[in-house]
Structures are given as structure tokens and as C-alpha cells.
Amino acid sequence: MNKKMFLFVLLIIMCIITVSAKENILSVFEKSYTVEDLEVCLKNGLEKLSINLNEEVPEENLKIINFILKNTYENNIHKMRGEEENQVYTKKTGEEAVFDKDGKLVTNPWNQGSYNYGKYEMPIQKFELDIWPWLVWGNARNDPTTFEERFYYYIMDLDRGIQEYIFLENKNDLEKVQYSNLGETDKLVYQFFNYLLFNKTYKLDLSEQNIIEYTKSADNYWKYLLQLLELSGYK
């Protein structure tokens, strides 16, 4: 092998290593259960994803994220490991019960109901109090599921919130969010979803023109959602 060929092969190998070593949501958070401080866990993960935490999330994105999360309910996350016919019932006070296809209370540690501390009308707080701890640590100490499993089913619930936004007729009345007024943890949550929902690498986004195409064809929308899964690390 001559010198030029050797350098060419070496360059290809380096490119392959660089691509394969690129961090994604799953690789960053797969062992997050070892971290006790959830805010530190989220911040460290975002930094590993090369997110500039000093850069504010655009105002329009803040409004959309807030709306999507407000319309993301705990449904699919209680249907893991083949229990797709489970039904979830939640009281206004936060208590949650899950019943299987035969109407029996689900008591296994990965799909059983839990007490929710956050409220859907305060979606960022709910993510911080209920969803993020569940993603990191699971539903119980003996929950056998992985971050990879849990995050996949969470995206399936997030899908409903995204579709609610897509089919929202009047998008001009979304609740405004002032980034500078947010607490540090709230900012981290918005940064996380800005990365997931509005990633600059996406060929399809949530622009008005694309949304029109999504409403015309489910196939077009699934192409957008597929980007979220691929960005997260699912193949």
C-alpha cells in the first residue's frame, strides 16, 4: 500500500470513528441512574450533546414546547413490554391507576400507576417532578426497564402533544414564555426539548409549510417523528 492510499484509508477510518462516537440522547443518559442530582444529570447530558446552554431558546419555540408538553399525557409509558391494552386513569389530585385488558389492577413495577406530583397545566414542572425522575430511575427500585425503553415510550406520548399542535387551528394564541424569567432547571428542560423538537439537522421541521404537508399525509408527519427517534439514538 503506497503512502497516499494509506492516508486515504486512515482518513476513512477516522471519519467512521468520529461518526460512531457522536453522542445522542440514549448514549448520554443510558447510565443516568447513577447520578443523584437530577438537575446536574440533565445539565451534564446537554453539555455532552454540545448544546450551548448560554444561548436562549427562541421565543416561538418556547411557546410551542410549552403547548406540546401540556398536551403530552402519561399513556404509552404504562404500556411497556407488550402490555399495549393497559388503560390509565388519573385523578385530579395526582393519584394514578393502571388496569390491564381484563380490568385487573396492574402491579408490576414497570407499568403500575404512581403518585404524580406535577400537574399537566404546568408542563415544565410536571416533567421535572414526574417524567424526568421516571426516565432516569424508572417507576420503582425493582423496575427492570432501561432508559432506552422508557424514553421510546415517552416519545410515543410526546407524539400526541406534537399532533395536537399540528392540528391546532389558531397558533397565534399560544401562551408566551419569557426565557430570562425562567429558573435554571426550567431552562434546561426547554433546552432539552428545543434540541429534540427543533434540531437544526432536521430536514423536516415544524414550520408552517411543513405542518400543512403533515396534515395532508400521515406519511409526511411520520418522517418528521422518525427524525426524533433517530436523533435520540434509535435505529
GROMACS .gro file of C-alpha atoms in nm:
model
  235
    1MET     CA    1   0.000   0.000   0.000
    2ASN     CA    2   0.151   0.333  -0.103
    3LYS     CA    3   0.158   0.639   0.121
    4LYS     CA    4  -0.139   0.815  -0.046
    5MET     CA    5  -0.357   0.505  -0.022
    6PHE     CA    6  -0.258   0.457   0.342
    7LEU     CA    7  -0.353   0.816   0.429
    8PHE     CA    8  -0.684   0.778   0.242
    9VAL     CA    9  -0.774   0.460   0.432
   10LEU     CA   10  -0.669   0.622   0.761
   11LEU     CA   11  -0.893   0.921   0.688
   12ILE     CA   12  -1.191   0.694   0.624
   13ILE     CA   13  -1.132   0.506   0.948
   14MET     CA   14  -1.110   0.832   1.142
   15CYS     CA   15  -1.437   0.951   0.988
   16ILE     CA   16  -1.610   0.624   1.081
   17ILE     CA   17  -1.482   0.650   1.438
   18THR     CA   18  -1.594   1.013   1.461
   19VAL     CA   19  -1.945   0.931   1.338
   20SER     CA   20  -1.983   0.627   1.562
   21ALA     CA   21  -1.856   0.821   1.864
   22LYS     CA   22  -2.108   1.100   1.826
   23GLU     CA   23  -2.323   1.128   2.137
   24ASN     CA   24  -2.701   1.100   2.131
   25ILE     CA   25  -2.971   1.116   2.396
   26LEU     CA   26  -2.958   0.743   2.466
   27SER     CA   27  -2.579   0.723   2.492
   28VAL     CA   28  -2.565   1.030   2.716
   29PHE     CA   29  -2.837   0.926   2.959
   30GLU     CA   30  -2.824   0.543   2.949
   31LYS     CA   31  -2.640   0.533   3.284
   32SER     CA   32  -2.801   0.843   3.431
   33TYR     CA   33  -2.945   0.637   3.718
   34THR     CA   34  -2.605   0.661   3.886
   35VAL     CA   35  -2.646   1.039   3.929
   36GLU     CA   36  -2.830   1.156   4.241
   37ASP     CA   37  -2.886   1.519   4.141
   38LEU     CA   38  -3.136   1.526   3.854
   39GLU     CA   39  -3.055   1.885   3.754
   40VAL     CA   40  -2.684   1.807   3.734
   41CYS     CA   41  -2.767   1.493   3.537
   42LEU     CA   42  -2.968   1.691   3.281
   43LYS     CA   43  -2.713   1.970   3.254
   44ASN     CA   44  -2.420   1.734   3.207
   45GLY     CA   45  -2.611   1.543   2.942
   46LEU     CA   46  -2.698   1.856   2.746
   47GLU     CA   47  -2.336   1.967   2.753
   48LYS     CA   48  -2.228   1.627   2.619
   49LEU     CA   49  -2.476   1.681   2.335
   50SER     CA   50  -2.284   2.003   2.255
   51ILE     CA   51  -2.583   2.225   2.335
   52ASN     CA   52  -2.488   2.585   2.404
   53LEU     CA   53  -2.669   2.648   2.731
   54ASN     CA   54  -2.580   3.018   2.716
   55GLU     CA   55  -2.787   3.059   2.401
   56GLU     CA   56  -3.153   3.137   2.466
   57VAL     CA   57  -3.423   2.916   2.320
   58PRO     CA   58  -3.619   3.120   2.060
   59GLU     CA   59  -3.944   3.265   2.193
   60GLU     CA   60  -4.157   3.089   1.933
   61ASN     CA   61  -4.001   2.754   2.021
   62LEU     CA   62  -4.068   2.815   2.392
   63LYS     CA   63  -4.439   2.862   2.326
   64ILE     CA   64  -4.462   2.551   2.111
   65ILE     CA   65  -4.269   2.334   2.357
   66ASN     CA   66  -4.491   2.451   2.642
   67PHE     CA   67  -4.805   2.368   2.443
   68ILE     CA   68  -4.681   2.027   2.329
   69LEU     CA   69  -4.584   1.921   2.681
   70LYS     CA   70  -4.914   2.045   2.818
   71ASN     CA   71  -5.083   1.802   2.578
   72THR     CA   72  -4.850   1.509   2.645
   73TYR     CA   73  -5.017   1.259   2.877
   74GLU     CA   74  -4.893   0.950   3.059
   75ASN     CA   75  -5.044   0.684   2.841
   76ASN     CA   76  -4.793   0.479   2.643
   77ILE     CA   77  -4.541   0.487   2.926
   78HIS     CA   78  -4.772   0.249   3.113
   79LYS     CA   79  -4.793   0.008   2.819
   80MET     CA   80  -4.435  -0.113   2.807
   81ARG     CA   81  -4.317  -0.466   2.736
   82GLY     CA   82  -4.616  -0.572   2.531
   83GLU     CA   83  -4.895  -0.454   2.761
   84GLU     CA   84  -5.048  -0.236   2.492
   85GLU     CA   85  -5.407  -0.278   2.612
   86ASN     CA   86  -5.346  -0.124   2.954
   87GLN     CA   87  -5.575   0.166   3.047
   88VAL     CA   88  -5.455   0.459   3.258
   89TYR     CA   89  -5.678   0.654   3.497
   90THR     CA   90  -5.556   0.965   3.676
   91LYS     CA   91  -5.728   1.169   3.949
   92LYS     CA   92  -5.700   1.547   3.960
   93THR     CA   93  -5.510   1.510   4.286
   94GLY     CA   94  -5.238   1.312   4.109
   95GLU     CA   95  -5.307   0.951   4.201
   96GLU     CA   96  -5.284   0.712   3.908
   97ALA     CA   97  -5.415   0.361   3.844
   98VAL     CA   98  -5.346   0.129   3.553
   99PHE     CA   99  -5.571  -0.162   3.457
  100ASP     CA  100  -5.494  -0.445   3.216
  101LYS     CA  101  -5.714  -0.580   2.935
  102ASP     CA  102  -5.908  -0.791   3.186
  103GLY     CA  103  -5.980  -0.496   3.413
  104LYS     CA  104  -5.729  -0.607   3.675
  105LEU     CA  105  -5.504  -0.357   3.851
  106VAL     CA  106  -5.153  -0.356   3.706
  107THR     CA  107  -4.899  -0.400   3.984
  108ASN     CA  108  -4.576  -0.481   3.802
  109PRO     CA  109  -4.302  -0.223   3.871
  110TRP     CA  110  -4.268  -0.100   3.512
  111ASN     CA  111  -4.632  -0.024   3.428
  112GLN     CA  112  -4.805   0.025   3.762
  113GLY     CA  113  -4.960   0.360   3.847
  114SER     CA  114  -4.775   0.610   4.061
  115TYR     CA  115  -4.846   0.929   4.252
  116ASN     CA  116  -4.788   1.232   4.033
  117TYR     CA  117  -4.656   1.548   4.194
  118GLY     CA  118  -4.679   1.773   3.888
  119LYS     CA  119  -4.986   1.900   3.705
  120TYR     CA  120  -5.045   1.889   3.329
  121GLU     CA  121  -5.132   2.258   3.326
  122MET     CA  122  -4.778   2.325   3.448
  123PRO     CA  123  -4.595   2.103   3.196
  124ILE     CA  124  -4.234   2.201   3.266
  125GLN     CA  125  -4.279   2.144   3.637
  126LYS     CA  126  -4.451   1.812   3.567
  127PHE     CA  127  -4.159   1.699   3.354
  128GLU     CA  128  -3.917   1.791   3.633
  129LEU     CA  129  -4.118   1.628   3.913
  130ASP     CA  130  -4.262   1.320   3.743
  131ILE     CA  131  -4.128   1.243   3.397
  132TRP     CA  132  -3.758   1.313   3.430
  133PRO     CA  133  -3.718   1.115   3.757
  134TRP     CA  134  -3.904   0.826   3.593
  135LEU     CA  135  -3.685   0.841   3.283
  136VAL     CA  136  -3.370   0.838   3.495
  137TRP     CA  137  -3.464   0.593   3.771
  138GLY     CA  138  -3.771   0.406   3.649
  139ASN     CA  139  -4.104   0.354   3.821
  140ALA     CA  140  -3.968   0.169   4.124
  141ARG     CA  141  -3.642   0.033   4.266
  142ASN     CA  142  -3.707  -0.303   4.104
  143ASP     CA  143  -3.814  -0.158   3.767
  144PRO     CA  144  -3.620  -0.368   3.510
  145THR     CA  145  -3.668  -0.131   3.216
  146THR     CA  146  -3.384   0.078   3.076
  147PHE     CA  147  -3.364   0.447   2.989
  148GLU     CA  148  -3.376   0.338   2.625
  149GLU     CA  149  -3.709   0.160   2.674
  150ARG     CA  150  -3.863   0.436   2.884
  151PHE     CA  151  -3.761   0.719   2.654
  152TYR     CA  152  -3.902   0.541   2.349
  153TYR     CA  153  -4.245   0.512   2.510
  154TYR     CA  154  -4.223   0.871   2.626
  155ILE     CA  155  -4.169   0.983   2.267
  156MET     CA  156  -4.482   0.787   2.177
  157ASP     CA  157  -4.671   1.001   2.431
  158LEU     CA  158  -4.495   1.315   2.311
  159ASP     CA  159  -4.628   1.228   1.966
  160ARG     CA  160  -4.981   1.312   2.083
  161GLY     CA  161  -4.873   1.655   2.203
  162ILE     CA  162  -4.698   1.725   1.873
  163GLN     CA  163  -5.007   1.626   1.678
  164GLU     CA  164  -5.223   1.849   1.898
  165TYR     CA  165  -5.000   2.138   1.796
  166ILE     CA  166  -5.001   2.044   1.428
  167PHE     CA  167  -5.381   2.041   1.413
  168LEU     CA  168  -5.423   2.349   1.633
  169GLU     CA  169  -5.619   2.598   1.423
  170ASN     CA  170  -5.509   2.920   1.592
  171LYS     CA  171  -5.141   2.906   1.673
  172ASN     CA  172  -5.119   3.279   1.746
  173ASP     CA  173  -5.272   3.250   2.092
  174LEU     CA  174  -5.012   3.021   2.245
  175GLU     CA  175  -4.907   3.108   2.599
  176LYS     CA  176  -4.597   3.326   2.599
  177VAL     CA  177  -4.286   3.218   2.786
  178GLN     CA  178  -4.007   3.458   2.881
  179TYR     CA  179  -3.678   3.272   2.882
  180SER     CA  180  -3.498   3.524   3.104
  181ASN     CA  181  -3.763   3.478   3.376
  182LEU     CA  182  -3.720   3.101   3.396
  183GLY     CA  183  -3.539   2.917   3.673
  184GLU     CA  184  -3.222   2.731   3.584
  185THR     CA  185  -3.383   2.387   3.582
  186ASP     CA  186  -3.671   2.513   3.367
  187LYS     CA  187  -3.420   2.649   3.116
  188LEU     CA  188  -3.251   2.310   3.099
  189VAL     CA  189  -3.582   2.139   3.023
  190TYR     CA  190  -3.658   2.387   2.744
  191GLN     CA  191  -3.307   2.337   2.606
  192PHE     CA  192  -3.362   1.960   2.605
  193PHE     CA  193  -3.687   1.982   2.410
  194ASN     CA  194  -3.556   2.252   2.179
  195TYR     CA  195  -3.281   2.007   2.086
  196LEU     CA  196  -3.528   1.722   2.039
  197LEU     CA  197  -3.812   1.902   1.859
  198PHE     CA  198  -3.631   2.175   1.666
  199ASN     CA  199  -3.295   2.023   1.592
  200LYS     CA  200  -3.110   2.212   1.319
  201THR     CA  201  -3.011   1.888   1.147
  202TYR     CA  202  -3.373   1.801   1.065
  203LYS     CA  203  -3.473   1.814   0.701
  204LEU     CA  204  -3.837   1.835   0.811
  205ASP     CA  205  -3.937   2.075   1.088
  206LEU     CA  206  -4.245   2.232   1.248
  207SER     CA  207  -4.258   2.526   1.009
  208GLU     CA  208  -4.597   2.635   0.878
  209GLN     CA  209  -4.535   2.493   0.530
  210ASN     CA  210  -4.431   2.153   0.662
  211ILE     CA  211  -4.727   2.142   0.900
  212ILE     CA  212  -4.957   2.183   0.602
  213GLU     CA  213  -4.793   1.879   0.446
  214TYR     CA  214  -4.825   1.684   0.771
  215THR     CA  215  -5.200   1.748   0.782
  216LYS     CA  216  -5.232   1.623   0.426
  217SER     CA  217  -5.046   1.299   0.475
  218ALA     CA  218  -4.963   1.094   0.783
  219ASP     CA  219  -4.658   0.960   0.597
  220ASN     CA  220  -4.512   1.310   0.586
  221TYR     CA  221  -4.564   1.353   0.958
  222TRP     CA  222  -4.409   1.016   1.044
  223LYS     CA  223  -4.098   1.124   0.856
  224TYR     CA  224  -4.070   1.416   1.098
  225LEU     CA  225  -4.125   1.193   1.402
  226LEU     CA  226  -3.872   0.943   1.272
  227GLN     CA  227  -3.611   1.217   1.293
  228LEU     CA  228  -3.672   1.246   1.667
  229LEU     CA  229  -3.615   0.875   1.712
  230GLU     CA  230  -3.300   0.872   1.501
  231LEU     CA  231  -3.160   1.178   1.676
  232SER     CA  232  -3.225   1.009   2.010
  233GLY     CA  233  -3.024   0.706   1.904
  234TYR     CA  234  -3.288   0.458   1.790
  235LYS     CA  235  -3.217   0.270   1.467
   0.00000   0.00000   0.00000
